[in-house]
């Protein structure tokens, strides 16, 4: 049976590659597809919107499958679907084919990116999952650092269609890694019991019990607003840099700081913040997010924009730790797959329209400056909602 360290290491490799290919890679392909195919930006963003919608709709089913002990099939199948989606994307000569490819990629993201791995670790190692989640996020933080320069090089060297075939091959390597490291099953947890008054007898709430409380909806609203703003930024990042007058080379020089900043924030948490509750950490992180956007809106010098990348990277890195630990902190680990899946599904379905809607909203908002101010307000609202959330009392 693979050891704890082996499982964490293998899943970390899988996460950095899946994130780099399926999520961070999209923004780098927007402008090449526009130039080659003549598609408008809203038409291209619609494909990413569809992927996010599929991702959101699939999260509960994915979480339920992991709760039933099917994590190996989920993570392995997700990598295979991702490879198929990239291959189909490379052959997209029409918008329907592009949308079909991203529907497949949306399902693949639901089956691979962070939460399925976190839920699987929480199930396998209920006494050590916090360390495992932090370790995976440390490695996964380099996904954007790997993706932007690697994809930029592939685009120059090969063109966007052959570059996608290379990315498909990368995901094909992830599938056997997941299959090998998760080959040993774990014991499926029994449902939480409740007394005649409906009060939970154990500390492990079911999804229905969680949804009856105010904290579930406050947390869901928090991460919905945050996710909406975040998906808009990632989808529009390269065009936003172009709007500010930066070349692709200058933009990449700023964006490569995202990954190190994410990892720096997570290391700082390990070094200084481990006694800190995840709720306090969440308040700090959610305050950093709108601060970073204000720096991006007002900054013009490359050095100032690097400051944005560092603040944004720290916030984006630590929010993953907050989100992945807050569910077991509030509700226990026995039904973490279903509760996390439902919470994320609501957030993802809501944010799915973000890239598409904001592509049209750019006209009314007067360009990317207005759009970024709108996202800053959303970040402030998510902070306020999170501050109102308290752990439920059984």
PDB file of N, CA and C in Angstrom, residues 9-107:
ATOM      1  N   UNK A   9       2.507  13.116  -2.352  1.00  0.00           N
ATOM      2  CA  UNK A   9       3.432  13.549  -3.408  1.00  0.00           C
ATOM      3  C   UNK A   9       2.836  13.326  -4.793  1.00  0.00           C
ATOM      4  N   UNK A  10       2.245  12.154  -5.003  1.00  0.00           N
ATOM      5  CA  UNK A  10       1.675  11.850  -6.315  1.00  0.00           C
ATOM      6  C   UNK A  10       0.495  12.755  -6.634  1.00  0.00           C
ATOM      7  N   UNK A  11      -0.384  12.974  -5.657  1.00  0.00           N
ATOM      8  CA  UNK A  11      -1.521  13.861  -5.892  1.00  0.00           C
ATOM      9  C   UNK A  11      -1.058  15.301  -6.113  1.00  0.00           C
ATOM     10  N   UNK A  12       0.040  15.693  -5.478  1.00  0.00           N
ATOM     11  CA  UNK A  12       0.577  17.039  -5.686  1.00  0.00           C
ATOM     12  C   UNK A  12       1.034  17.223  -7.128  1.00  0.00           C
ATOM     13  N   UNK A  13       1.720  16.215  -7.669  1.00  0.00           N
ATOM     14  CA  UNK A  13       2.150  16.283  -9.069  1.00  0.00           C
ATOM     15  C   UNK A  13       0.933  16.362  -9.986  1.00  0.00           C
ATOM     16  N   UNK A  14      -0.066  15.527  -9.712  1.00  0.00           N
ATOM     17  CA  UNK A  14      -1.277  15.542 -10.523  1.00  0.00           C
ATOM     18  C   UNK A  14      -1.976  16.889 -10.494  1.00  0.00           C
ATOM     19  N   UNK A  15      -2.017  17.517  -9.319  1.00  0.00           N
ATOM     20  CA  UNK A  15      -2.700  18.802  -9.197  1.00  0.00           C
ATOM     21  C   UNK A  15      -1.991  19.914  -9.962  1.00  0.00           C
ATOM     22  N   UNK A  16      -0.675  19.984  -9.853  1.00  0.00           N
ATOM     23  CA  UNK A  16       0.029  21.071 -10.538  1.00  0.00           C
ATOM     24  C   UNK A  16      -0.133  20.953 -12.048  1.00  0.00           C
ATOM     25  N   UNK A  17      -0.138  19.731 -12.567  1.00  0.00           N
ATOM     26  CA  UNK A  17      -0.280  19.537 -14.009  1.00  0.00           C
ATOM     27  C   UNK A  17      -1.723  19.781 -14.463  1.00  0.00           C
ATOM     28  N   UNK A  18      -2.694  19.300 -13.699  1.00  0.00           N
ATOM     29  CA  UNK A  18      -4.097  19.504 -14.090  1.00  0.00           C
ATOM     30  C   UNK A  18      -4.490  20.971 -14.039  1.00  0.00           C
ATOM     31  N   UNK A  19      -4.070  21.669 -13.002  1.00  0.00           N
ATOM     32  CA  UNK A  19      -4.371  23.095 -12.924  1.00  0.00           C
ATOM     33  C   UNK A  19      -3.678  23.872 -14.041  1.00  0.00           C
ATOM     34  N   UNK A  20      -2.421  23.563 -14.282  1.00  0.00           N
ATOM     35  CA  UNK A  20      -1.655  24.287 -15.294  1.00  0.00           C
ATOM     36  C   UNK A  20      -2.276  24.140 -16.677  1.00  0.00           C
ATOM     37  N   UNK A  21      -2.762  22.933 -16.982  1.00  0.00           N
ATOM     38  CA  UNK A  21      -3.303  22.665 -18.320  1.00  0.00           C
ATOM     39  C   UNK A  21      -4.744  23.145 -18.443  1.00  0.00           C
ATOM     40  N   UNK A  22      -5.611  22.693 -17.547  1.00  0.00           N
ATOM     41  CA  UNK A  22      -7.048  22.858 -17.758  1.00  0.00           C
ATOM     42  C   UNK A  22      -7.606  24.197 -17.292  1.00  0.00           C
ATOM     43  N   UNK A  23      -6.988  24.819 -16.321  1.00  0.00           N
ATOM     44  CA  UNK A  23      -7.550  26.068 -15.807  1.00  0.00           C
ATOM     45  C   UNK A  23      -6.737  27.293 -16.223  1.00  0.00           C
ATOM     46  N   UNK A  24      -5.454  27.313 -15.848  1.00  0.00           N
ATOM     47  CA  UNK A  24      -4.643  28.489 -16.138  1.00  0.00           C
ATOM     48  C   UNK A  24      -4.317  28.626 -17.623  1.00  0.00           C
ATOM     49  N   UNK A  25      -4.364  27.545 -18.357  1.00  0.00           N
ATOM     50  CA  UNK A  25      -3.993  27.608 -19.758  1.00  0.00           C
ATOM     51  C   UNK A  25      -4.964  28.379 -20.632  1.00  0.00           C
ATOM     52  N   UNK A  26      -6.220  28.454 -20.250  1.00  0.00           N
ATOM     53  CA  UNK A  26      -7.236  29.027 -21.125  1.00  0.00           C
ATOM     54  C   UNK A  26      -6.923  30.456 -21.554  1.00  0.00           C
ATOM     55  N   UNK A  27      -6.559  31.311 -20.582  1.00  0.00           N
ATOM     56  CA  UNK A  27      -6.356  32.728 -20.874  1.00  0.00           C
ATOM     57  C   UNK A  27      -5.300  32.951 -21.958  1.00  0.00           C
ATOM     58  N   UNK A  28      -4.268  32.097 -21.977  1.00  0.00           N
ATOM     59  CA  UNK A  28      -3.194  32.271 -22.951  1.00  0.00           C
ATOM     60  C   UNK A  28      -3.625  31.939 -24.374  1.00  0.00           C
ATOM     61  N   UNK A  29      -4.729  31.200 -24.525  1.00  0.00           N
ATOM     62  CA  UNK A  29      -5.182  30.800 -25.859  1.00  0.00           C
ATOM     63  C   UNK A  29      -6.237  31.750 -26.434  1.00  0.00           C
ATOM     64  N   UNK A  30      -6.725  32.703 -25.629  1.00  0.00           N
ATOM     65  CA  UNK A  30      -7.812  33.568 -26.088  1.00  0.00           C
ATOM     66  C   UNK A  30      -7.389  34.397 -27.297  1.00  0.00           C
ATOM     67  N   UNK A  31      -6.293  35.129 -27.183  1.00  0.00           N
ATOM     68  CA  UNK A  31      -5.868  36.006 -28.276  1.00  0.00           C
ATOM     69  C   UNK A  31      -5.448  35.227 -29.525  1.00  0.00           C
ATOM     70  N   UNK A  32      -4.683  34.119 -29.401  1.00  0.00           N
ATOM     71  CA  UNK A  32      -4.375  33.339 -30.613  1.00  0.00           C
ATOM     72  C   UNK A  32      -5.611  32.816 -31.325  1.00  0.00           C
ATOM     73  N   UNK A  33      -6.625  32.372 -30.580  1.00  0.00           N
ATOM     74  CA  UNK A  33      -7.844  31.889 -31.219  1.00  0.00           C
ATOM     75  C   UNK A  33      -8.597  33.038 -31.899  1.00  0.00           C
ATOM     76  N   UNK A  34      -8.603  34.205 -31.268  1.00  0.00           N
ATOM     77  CA  UNK A  34      -9.246  35.359 -31.885  1.00  0.00           C
ATOM     78  C   UNK A  34      -8.597  35.707 -33.223  1.00  0.00           C
ATOM     79  N   UNK A  35      -7.272  35.746 -33.230  1.00  0.00           N
ATOM     80  CA  UNK A  35      -6.557  36.120 -34.457  1.00  0.00           C
ATOM     81  C   UNK A  35      -6.726  35.071 -35.546  1.00  0.00           C
ATOM     82  N   UNK A  36      -6.716  33.800 -35.163  1.00  0.00           N
ATOM     83  CA  UNK A  36      -6.751  32.719 -36.156  1.00  0.00           C
ATOM     84  C   UNK A  36      -8.151  32.458 -36.685  1.00  0.00           C
ATOM     85  N   UNK A  37      -9.148  32.451 -35.786  1.00  0.00           N
ATOM     86  CA  UNK A  37     -10.492  32.041 -36.166  1.00  0.00           C
ATOM     87  C   UNK A  37     -11.457  33.205 -36.377  1.00  0.00           C
ATOM     88  N   UNK A  38     -11.096  34.386 -35.903  1.00  0.00           N
ATOM     89  CA  UNK A  38     -11.988  35.527 -36.054  1.00  0.00           C
ATOM     90  C   UNK A  38     -13.163  35.534 -35.101  1.00  0.00           C
ATOM     91  N   UNK A  39     -13.138  34.683 -34.082  1.00  0.00           N
ATOM     92  CA  UNK A  39     -14.206  34.658 -33.089  1.00  0.00           C
ATOM     93  C   UNK A  39     -14.101  35.880 -32.179  1.00  0.00           C
ATOM     94  N   UNK A  40     -15.234  36.367 -31.698  1.00  0.00           N
ATOM     95  CA  UNK A  40     -15.220  37.492 -30.764  1.00  0.00           C
ATOM     96  C   UNK A  40     -14.836  36.995 -29.374  1.00  0.00           C
ATOM     97  N   UNK A  41     -14.444  37.948 -28.525  1.00  0.00           N
ATOM     98  CA  UNK A  41     -14.074  37.573 -27.161  1.00  0.00           C
ATOM     99  C   UNK A  41     -15.252  36.975 -26.390  1.00  0.00           C
ATOM    100  N   UNK A  42     -16.471  37.548 -26.472  1.00  0.00           N
ATOM    101  CA  UNK A  42     -17.597  36.907 -25.775  1.00  0.00           C
ATOM    102  C   UNK A  42     -17.866  35.486 -26.266  1.00  0.00           C
ATOM    103  N   UNK A  43     -17.694  35.226 -27.566  1.00  0.00           N
ATOM    104  CA  UNK A  43     -17.910  33.869 -28.091  1.00  0.00           C
ATOM    105  C   UNK A  43     -16.902  32.893 -27.506  1.00  0.00           C
ATOM    106  N   UNK A  44     -15.656  33.328 -27.398  1.00  0.00           N
ATOM    107  CA  UNK A  44     -14.631  32.446 -26.827  1.00  0.00           C
ATOM    108  C   UNK A  44     -14.859  32.256 -25.332  1.00  0.00           C
ATOM    109  N   UNK A  45     -15.170  33.343 -24.630  1.00  0.00           N
ATOM    110  CA  UNK A  45     -15.407  33.249 -23.193  1.00  0.00           C
ATOM    111  C   UNK A  45     -16.614  32.365 -22.890  1.00  0.00           C
ATOM    112  N   UNK A  46     -17.554  32.267 -23.836  1.00  0.00           N
ATOM    113  CA  UNK A  46     -18.709  31.401 -23.634  1.00  0.00           C
ATOM    114  C   UNK A  46     -18.316  29.947 -23.441  1.00  0.00           C
ATOM    115  N   UNK A  47     -17.228  29.511 -24.082  1.00  0.00           N
ATOM    116  CA  UNK A  47     -16.762  28.135 -23.905  1.00  0.00           C
ATOM    117  C   UNK A  47     -16.284  27.905 -22.479  1.00  0.00           C
ATOM    118  N   UNK A  48     -15.553  28.874 -21.937  1.00  0.00           N
ATOM    119  CA  UNK A  48     -15.082  28.761 -20.559  1.00  0.00           C
ATOM    120  C   UNK A  48     -16.258  28.823 -19.590  1.00  0.00           C
ATOM    121  N   UNK A  49     -17.244  29.645 -19.917  1.00  0.00           N
ATOM    122  CA  UNK A  49     -18.461  29.720 -19.112  1.00  0.00           C
ATOM    123  C   UNK A  49     -19.162  28.369 -19.054  1.00  0.00           C
ATOM    124  N   UNK A  50     -19.287  27.719 -20.199  1.00  0.00           N
ATOM    125  CA  UNK A  50     -19.907  26.395 -20.250  1.00  0.00           C
ATOM    126  C   UNK A  50     -19.139  25.403 -19.389  1.00  0.00           C
ATOM    127  N   UNK A  51     -17.820  25.460 -19.456  1.00  0.00           N
ATOM    128  CA  UNK A  51     -16.997  24.549 -18.653  1.00  0.00           C
ATOM    129  C   UNK A  51     -17.246  24.754 -17.161  1.00  0.00           C
ATOM    130  N   UNK A  52     -17.317  26.011 -16.745  1.00  0.00           N
ATOM    131  CA  UNK A  52     -17.565  26.290 -15.332  1.00  0.00           C
ATOM    132  C   UNK A  52     -18.947  25.819 -14.899  1.00  0.00           C
ATOM    133  N   UNK A  53     -19.927  25.942 -15.793  1.00  0.00           N
ATOM    134  CA  UNK A  53     -21.268  25.470 -15.470  1.00  0.00           C
ATOM    135  C   UNK A  53     -21.290  23.954 -15.307  1.00  0.00           C
ATOM    136  N   UNK A  54     -20.647  23.250 -16.225  1.00  0.00           N
ATOM    137  CA  UNK A  54     -20.561  21.791 -16.119  1.00  0.00           C
ATOM    138  C   UNK A  54     -19.821  21.410 -14.845  1.00  0.00           C
ATOM    139  N   UNK A  55     -18.739  22.108 -14.557  1.00  0.00           N
ATOM    140  CA  UNK A  55     -17.976  21.877 -13.328  1.00  0.00           C
ATOM    141  C   UNK A  55     -18.891  22.009 -12.114  1.00  0.00           C
ATOM    142  N   UNK A  56     -19.651  23.104 -12.054  1.00  0.00           N
ATOM    143  CA  UNK A  56     -20.528  23.317 -10.916  1.00  0.00           C
ATOM    144  C   UNK A  56     -21.605  22.264 -10.786  1.00  0.00           C
ATOM    145  N   UNK A  57     -22.223  21.896 -11.894  1.00  0.00           N
ATOM    146  CA  UNK A  57     -23.288  20.900 -11.862  1.00  0.00           C
ATOM    147  C   UNK A  57     -22.774  19.520 -11.463  1.00  0.00           C
ATOM    148  N   UNK A  58     -21.501  19.259 -11.741  1.00  0.00           N
ATOM    149  CA  UNK A  58     -20.947  17.924 -11.480  1.00  0.00           C
ATOM    150  C   UNK A  58     -20.366  17.766 -10.084  1.00  0.00           C
ATOM    151  N   UNK A  59     -20.154  18.858  -9.358  1.00  0.00           N
ATOM    152  CA  UNK A  59     -19.405  18.757  -8.106  1.00  0.00           C
ATOM    153  C   UNK A  59     -20.102  17.912  -7.045  1.00  0.00           C
ATOM    154  N   UNK A  60     -21.420  18.024  -6.942  1.00  0.00           N
ATOM    155  CA  UNK A  60     -22.096  17.213  -5.929  1.00  0.00           C
ATOM    156  C   UNK A  60     -21.957  15.732  -6.256  1.00  0.00           C
ATOM    157  N   UNK A  61     -22.175  15.358  -7.509  1.00  0.00           N
ATOM    158  CA  UNK A  61     -22.027  13.960  -7.907  1.00  0.00           C
ATOM    159  C   UNK A  61     -20.630  13.440  -7.676  1.00  0.00           C
ATOM    160  N   UNK A  62     -19.639  14.282  -7.965  1.00  0.00           N
ATOM    161  CA  UNK A  62     -18.242  13.894  -7.723  1.00  0.00           C
ATOM    162  C   UNK A  62     -18.002  13.691  -6.235  1.00  0.00           C
ATOM    163  N   UNK A  63     -18.494  14.623  -5.406  1.00  0.00           N
ATOM    164  CA  UNK A  63     -18.311  14.492  -3.966  1.00  0.00           C
ATOM    165  C   UNK A  63     -19.005  13.265  -3.412  1.00  0.00           C
ATOM    166  N   UNK A  64     -20.206  12.980  -3.899  1.00  0.00           N
ATOM    167  CA  UNK A  64     -20.929  11.791  -3.441  1.00  0.00           C
ATOM    168  C   UNK A  64     -20.187  10.518  -3.828  1.00  0.00           C
ATOM    169  N   UNK A  65     -19.595  10.496  -5.035  1.00  0.00           N
ATOM    170  CA  UNK A  65     -18.827   9.325  -5.475  1.00  0.00           C
ATOM    171  C   UNK A  65     -17.624   9.108  -4.568  1.00  0.00           C
ATOM    172  N   UNK A  66     -16.976  10.192  -4.170  1.00  0.00           N
ATOM    173  CA  UNK A  66     -15.820  10.058  -3.277  1.00  0.00           C
ATOM    174  C   UNK A  66     -16.266   9.590  -1.898  1.00  0.00           C
ATOM    175  N   UNK A  67     -17.406  10.087  -1.414  1.00  0.00           N
ATOM    176  CA  UNK A  67     -17.938   9.603  -0.135  1.00  0.00           C
ATOM    177  C   UNK A  67     -18.233   8.100  -0.179  1.00  0.00           C
ATOM    178  N   UNK A  68     -18.543   7.578  -1.371  1.00  0.00           N
ATOM    179  CA  UNK A  68     -18.813   6.141  -1.531  1.00  0.00           C
ATOM    180  C   UNK A  68     -17.539   5.337  -1.791  1.00  0.00           C
ATOM    181  N   UNK A  69     -16.377   5.975  -1.762  1.00  0.00           N
ATOM    182  CA  UNK A  69     -15.128   5.253  -1.927  1.00  0.00           C
ATOM    183  C   UNK A  69     -14.656   5.111  -3.361  1.00  0.00           C
ATOM    184  N   UNK A  70     -15.114   5.971  -4.271  1.00  0.00           N
ATOM    185  CA  UNK A  70     -14.760   5.864  -5.682  1.00  0.00           C
ATOM    186  C   UNK A  70     -13.785   6.955  -6.130  1.00  0.00           C
ATOM    187  N   UNK A  71     -12.971   7.437  -5.198  1.00  0.00           N
ATOM    188  CA  UNK A  71     -12.037   8.513  -5.518  1.00  0.00           C
ATOM    189  C   UNK A  71     -11.025   8.146  -6.583  1.00  0.00           C
ATOM    190  N   UNK A  72     -10.576   6.903  -6.592  1.00  0.00           N
ATOM    191  CA  UNK A  72      -9.595   6.480  -7.603  1.00  0.00           C
ATOM    192  C   UNK A  72     -10.171   6.623  -9.004  1.00  0.00           C
ATOM    193  N   UNK A  73     -11.392   6.137  -9.195  1.00  0.00           N
ATOM    194  CA  UNK A  73     -12.022   6.231 -10.512  1.00  0.00           C
ATOM    195  C   UNK A  73     -12.281   7.686 -10.891  1.00  0.00           C
ATOM    196  N   UNK A  74     -12.655   8.495  -9.925  1.00  0.00           N
ATOM    197  CA  UNK A  74     -12.945   9.901 -10.203  1.00  0.00           C
ATOM    198  C   UNK A  74     -11.702  10.627 -10.694  1.00  0.00           C
ATOM    199  N   UNK A  75     -10.603  10.535  -9.935  1.00  0.00           N
ATOM    200  CA  UNK A  75      -9.401  11.291 -10.276  1.00  0.00           C
ATOM    201  C   UNK A  75      -8.709  10.747 -11.524  1.00  0.00           C
ATOM    202  N   UNK A  76      -8.728   9.440 -11.692  1.00  0.00           N
ATOM    203  CA  UNK A  76      -8.130   8.856 -12.902  1.00  0.00           C
ATOM    204  C   UNK A  76      -8.951   9.196 -14.138  1.00  0.00           C
ATOM    205  N   UNK A  77     -10.255   9.011 -14.038  1.00  0.00           N
ATOM    206  CA  UNK A  77     -11.130   9.330 -15.162  1.00  0.00           C
ATOM    207  C   UNK A  77     -11.106  10.802 -15.520  1.00  0.00           C
ATOM    208  N   UNK A  78     -10.967  11.670 -14.523  1.00  0.00           N
ATOM    209  CA  UNK A  78     -10.905  13.103 -14.792  1.00  0.00           C
ATOM    210  C   UNK A  78      -9.708  13.485 -15.627  1.00  0.00           C
ATOM    211  N   UNK A  79      -8.540  12.886 -15.335  1.00  0.00           N
ATOM    212  CA  UNK A  79      -7.341  13.173 -16.131  1.00  0.00           C
ATOM    213  C   UNK A  79      -7.509  12.699 -17.569  1.00  0.00           C
ATOM    214  N   UNK A  80      -8.123  11.517 -17.756  1.00  0.00           N
ATOM    215  CA  UNK A  80      -8.361  11.001 -19.104  1.00  0.00           C
ATOM    216  C   UNK A  80      -9.327  11.894 -19.873  1.00  0.00           C
ATOM    217  N   UNK A  81     -10.381  12.345 -19.216  1.00  0.00           N
ATOM    218  CA  UNK A  81     -11.321  13.256 -19.868  1.00  0.00           C
ATOM    219  C   UNK A  81     -10.648  14.578 -20.233  1.00  0.00           C
ATOM    220  N   UNK A  82      -9.762  15.057 -19.364  1.00  0.00           N
ATOM    221  CA  UNK A  82      -9.039  16.291 -19.660  1.00  0.00           C
ATOM    222  C   UNK A  82      -8.186  16.165 -20.907  1.00  0.00           C
ATOM    223  N   UNK A  83      -7.533  15.023 -21.047  1.00  0.00           N
ATOM    224  CA  UNK A  83      -6.720  14.783 -22.256  1.00  0.00           C
ATOM    225  C   UNK A  83      -7.606  14.762 -23.494  1.00  0.00           C
ATOM    226  N   UNK A  84      -8.763  14.097 -23.397  1.00  0.00           N
ATOM    227  CA  UNK A  84      -9.690  14.047 -24.533  1.00  0.00           C
ATOM    228  C   UNK A  84     -10.208  15.436 -24.881  1.00  0.00           C
ATOM    229  N   UNK A  85     -10.499  16.255 -23.848  1.00  0.00           N
ATOM    230  CA  UNK A  85     -10.991  17.600 -24.086  1.00  0.00           C
ATOM    231  C   UNK A  85      -9.967  18.479 -24.780  1.00  0.00           C
ATOM    232  N   UNK A  86      -8.705  18.387 -24.360  1.00  0.00           N
ATOM    233  CA  UNK A  86      -7.649  19.173 -25.013  1.00  0.00           C
ATOM    234  C   UNK A  86      -7.447  18.741 -26.464  1.00  0.00           C
ATOM    235  N   UNK A  87      -7.497  17.442 -26.705  1.00  0.00           N
ATOM    236  CA  UNK A  87      -7.347  16.940 -28.070  1.00  0.00           C
ATOM    237  C   UNK A  87      -8.478  17.444 -28.969  1.00  0.00           C
ATOM    238  N   UNK A  88      -9.704  17.424 -28.455  1.00  0.00           N
ATOM    239  CA  UNK A  88     -10.832  17.910 -29.237  1.00  0.00           C
ATOM    240  C   UNK A  88     -10.736  19.416 -29.452  1.00  0.00           C
ATOM    241  N   UNK A  89     -10.296  20.142 -28.433  1.00  0.00           N
ATOM    242  CA  UNK A  89     -10.102  21.592 -28.536  1.00  0.00           C
ATOM    243  C   UNK A  89      -9.126  21.929 -29.663  1.00  0.00           C
ATOM    244  N   UNK A  90      -8.075  21.133 -29.789  1.00  0.00           N
ATOM    245  CA  UNK A  90      -7.069  21.395 -30.821  1.00  0.00           C
ATOM    246  C   UNK A  90      -7.632  21.262 -32.228  1.00  0.00           C
ATOM    247  N   UNK A  91      -8.750  20.564 -32.363  1.00  0.00           N
ATOM    248  CA  UNK A  91      -9.365  20.350 -33.679  1.00  0.00           C
ATOM    249  C   UNK A  91     -10.584  21.242 -33.898  1.00  0.00           C
ATOM    250  N   UNK A  92     -10.794  22.224 -33.009  1.00  0.00           N
ATOM    251  CA  UNK A  92     -11.989  23.060 -33.085  1.00  0.00           C
ATOM    252  C   UNK A  92     -11.861  24.078 -34.217  1.00  0.00           C
ATOM    253  N   UNK A  93     -12.618  23.854 -35.280  1.00  0.00           N
ATOM    254  CA  UNK A  93     -12.688  24.804 -36.395  1.00  0.00           C
ATOM    255  C   UNK A  93     -14.040  25.510 -36.425  1.00  0.00           C
ATOM    256  N   UNK A  94     -14.871  25.226 -35.435  1.00  0.00           N
ATOM    257  CA  UNK A  94     -16.170  25.874 -35.321  1.00  0.00           C
ATOM    258  C   UNK A  94     -16.476  26.055 -33.841  1.00  0.00           C
ATOM    259  N   UNK A  95     -17.355  26.999 -33.531  1.00  0.00           N
ATOM    260  CA  UNK A  95     -17.709  27.253 -32.137  1.00  0.00           C
ATOM    261  C   UNK A  95     -18.391  26.056 -31.467  1.00  0.00           C
ATOM    262  N   UNK A  96     -19.303  25.323 -32.158  1.00  0.00           N
ATOM    263  CA  UNK A  96     -19.902  24.153 -31.493  1.00  0.00           C
ATOM    264  C   UNK A  96     -18.863  23.131 -31.048  1.00  0.00           C
ATOM    265  N   UNK A  97     -17.828  22.924 -31.858  1.00  0.00           N
ATOM    266  CA  UNK A  97     -16.793  21.970 -31.475  1.00  0.00           C
ATOM    267  C   UNK A  97     -15.967  22.501 -30.300  1.00  0.00           C
ATOM    268  N   UNK A  98     -15.699  23.803 -30.303  1.00  0.00           N
ATOM    269  CA  UNK A  98     -14.994  24.411 -29.177  1.00  0.00           C
ATOM    270  C   UNK A  98     -15.800  24.246 -27.894  1.00  0.00           C
ATOM    271  N   UNK A  99     -17.108  24.474 -27.973  1.00  0.00           N
ATOM    272  CA  UNK A  99     -17.960  24.346 -26.791  1.00  0.00           C
ATOM    273  C   UNK A  99     -18.051  22.891 -26.327  1.00  0.00           C
ATOM    274  N   UNK A 100     -18.075  21.954 -27.261  1.00  0.00           N
ATOM    275  CA  UNK A 100     -18.099  20.536 -26.882  1.00  0.00           C
ATOM    276  C   UNK A 100     -16.831  20.155 -26.131  1.00  0.00           C
ATOM    277  N   UNK A 101     -15.691  20.664 -26.622  1.00  0.00           N
ATOM    278  CA  UNK A 101     -14.420  20.380 -25.964  1.00  0.00           C
ATOM    279  C   UNK A 101     -14.417  20.910 -24.536  1.00  0.00           C
ATOM    280  N   UNK A 102     -14.955  22.117 -24.345  1.00  0.00           N
ATOM    281  CA  UNK A 102     -14.930  22.703 -23.014  1.00  0.00           C
ATOM    282  C   UNK A 102     -15.998  22.129 -22.096  1.00  0.00           C
ATOM    283  N   UNK A 103     -17.045  21.542 -22.643  1.00  0.00           N
ATOM    284  CA  UNK A 103     -17.984  20.793 -21.797  1.00  0.00           C
ATOM    285  C   UNK A 103     -17.270  19.582 -21.193  1.00  0.00           C
ATOM    286  N   UNK A 104     -16.478  18.901 -22.009  1.00  0.00           N
ATOM    287  CA  UNK A 104     -15.688  17.766 -21.515  1.00  0.00           C
ATOM    288  C   UNK A 104     -14.671  18.236 -20.486  1.00  0.00           C
ATOM    289  N   UNK A 105     -14.004  19.348 -20.773  1.00  0.00           N
ATOM    290  CA  UNK A 105     -13.001  19.866 -19.840  1.00  0.00           C
ATOM    291  C   UNK A 105     -13.637  20.322 -18.529  1.00  0.00           C
ATOM    292  N   UNK A 106     -14.867  20.824 -18.586  1.00  0.00           N
ATOM    293  CA  UNK A 106     -15.552  21.205 -17.358  1.00  0.00           C
ATOM    294  C   UNK A 106     -15.782  20.017 -16.446  1.00  0.00           C
ATOM    295  N   UNK A 107     -16.206  18.895 -17.017  1.00  0.00           N
ATOM    296  CA  UNK A 107     -16.388  17.682 -16.227  1.00  0.00           C
ATOM    297  C   UNK A 107     -15.052  17.186 -15.693  1.00  0.00           C
TER     298      UNK A 107
END
